[in-house]
Amino acid sequence: MSTLETFDSELRAGAPVGDASEAFDVRKEIYADDALSALSELYGSRDDFAELVARIYRAVHLGFDQRSENLKHFDLRRSQQPDWFQQTDRIGYMCYVDRFAGTLGGVEEKIPYLKELGITYLHLLPLLKPRDGDRDGGFAVSDFHNVNPDFGTMADLSTLAEELRNNDISLCIDLICNHTSDEHKWAMAAKSGNQTYKNYYNFYPNRTLPDRYEKDLTEVFAQSAPGNFTHVEELDEWVWTTFYPYQWDLNYSNPAVFVEMLETLLFLANQGVEIFRLDSVPFLWKELGTDSQNRPEAHSIIRALRALVSMAAPSVCLKAEAIVPSNQLVRYLGRGEHAGKECHLAYNSTLMTMLWSALAEGTAKRISKVLASVPPIPENASWVSYIRCHDDIRWGVLHDETESYSQEEWEAHTQFLSDFYASRTENSFASGAKFQTTDGHEVHGTSGTMASLCGLEKALDAGNDQDIKLSVQRILLMYSIILGYGGIPLVNMGDELGMLNNRDYQNNADFDGDGRWLHRVSMNWQQADKRHQNGMVEQKVFEGLSELIQLRAGLTALKGGQAHVLATANDAVLVLHHRNAQGELYVAGNFSDKVQKFKLPNVNASLEDCRTGKAQAKSVELKPYETIWLQPKH
Ligand code: GLC
């Protein structure tokens, strides 16, 4: 029996864990090839490669040694169920610490609220010490080893992580690995001319190279931060800044940067963080003559991190934030011989964007086609399915979505979507806003909360009961589909209560000329108090959503994987199908405001409605925006 197997059987028998370091030794063996092959792709041609590998192993050892006994035990427990994050009761919730509960201690007090909703995964948006002044909602980190003092301390973070773990809630935080703020000590040293730290970033003495790079680069904040390079006055040089001028891109061709980020990851994992959202991963590697996104080396960086973290802290999961077309997106989960060896999870931005597209058009024709063309994901990976998050809905990624639509067609369609959600088309129910539009690029993204984009804001303003009902149905339709798609569904704070846009955002101290604050609302606990008051919108949304969450937890046919799209003769309806060893499930949703009928294709078994247990014929009728979940009769 191998050491790991001995550990496993000891654990199963409930015996105390002996020497966790034996398991560590086994894991080093298991992941050595992956780590080494990824590191050689990045740095193998360097003369000091052997030294570098030794340094990286020292970091891994230190990471393991500094891990608490509790966490080492937890690692072994997780190794008994490596598919824990694919279970159907894993439901995420995302929020800003301050906007949800003031401080980390405040978040701890809200655990009962999260549990009531059925939450088992909590993503707290950036909480490490940011720069002063403008900070991109915390995505401009000045110190990876300290918490934003307004939220608490690193000790508070560890306490919270433990308390969440005791409640079976996994803590997720952002690892902002593409850049630091210009106030980070590395950036400060670089500004003072220290060459070691200048090499942590991408500096250019003049505009020659930046201008050559720019020819192929896109702009993320085209309106508020045009261009990808910033002039650093102290040095009279240019530095690469994909996002805001105060967010300096790190230079991963320098292995010191890789080591720093590995050490940071392990340090934070040792505070009890279980899931890392790897921020902006497509941008990690730069190459002249390309758009410097999704480069093979960016994948090698993630693969190396995955192998090394699997040695020291194997219960940790990596999640890719890559808002790119689906054929690029699935690569962040690993492919070919590396399938399943990059991130464990990736945001399904294609599903998210296409859901908004279907809702605006009132038909599922396009979403069915696009979802059917999404490449399959590795078996040991999973999607994070979401509808809204702290960012805008980025339309541009759709342009490369399937070959069955031409560029011109996508351009016209995304123009329509951008107009529709900004309420600039006739019959739009939405009240969102355009994000980062410029003269040349009318279509970039859309801001707005789930409820406002689904029509609740307009309906409440007009006091129109029928429209209020329809908007609640739309919200529940959208959630029903992400809950029924597969992967970890993510609830964006406030969606569960139908919270509306914050129109006063420009008076908010955090607002730094960034329209995304329209939907980054503060939790309204008075609204939360209405969640069980009969007839209130808050009650309809909250109870509708928690009912779906409970239903899902018991439907193991949904575990892992991704749904297959079934074609029916009715374009208004999206039909998803799951089949695995545990069973079969159909999830259907009507995207139109009319009653729709359709027939499920190729179904032999008798079906029942999962919610009511009632028999259901293969011919189905759905009310406007209604969904149905069906399984073979037991
Ligand atoms: C990610 C974040 C976004 C931020 C950007 C730069 O895309 O989601 O909010 O502005 O990275 O860090």
XYZ file of C-alpha atoms in Angstrom, residues 89 102 125 138-139 159 174 256 306 341 429 449 459-460 478 503 516 543 603:
19
model
C -24.910 21.546 -3.065
C -18.770 46.412 6.932
C -14.116 40.662 -3.595
C -9.609 46.959 -4.557
C -8.043 45.435 -7.679
C -10.746 33.395 11.857
C -9.043 37.184 -5.549
C 11.352 36.183 -9.487
C -1.559 24.218 -9.985
C -4.203 20.401 -15.019
C -37.800 46.556 -20.090
C -28.027 45.030 -11.401
C -41.954 48.153 -13.370
C -41.735 49.464 -9.792
C -32.054 33.434 -15.365
C -28.286 55.728 -9.111
C -19.616 49.707 -12.789
C -37.887 32.222 -1.652
C -37.329 10.787 -24.468
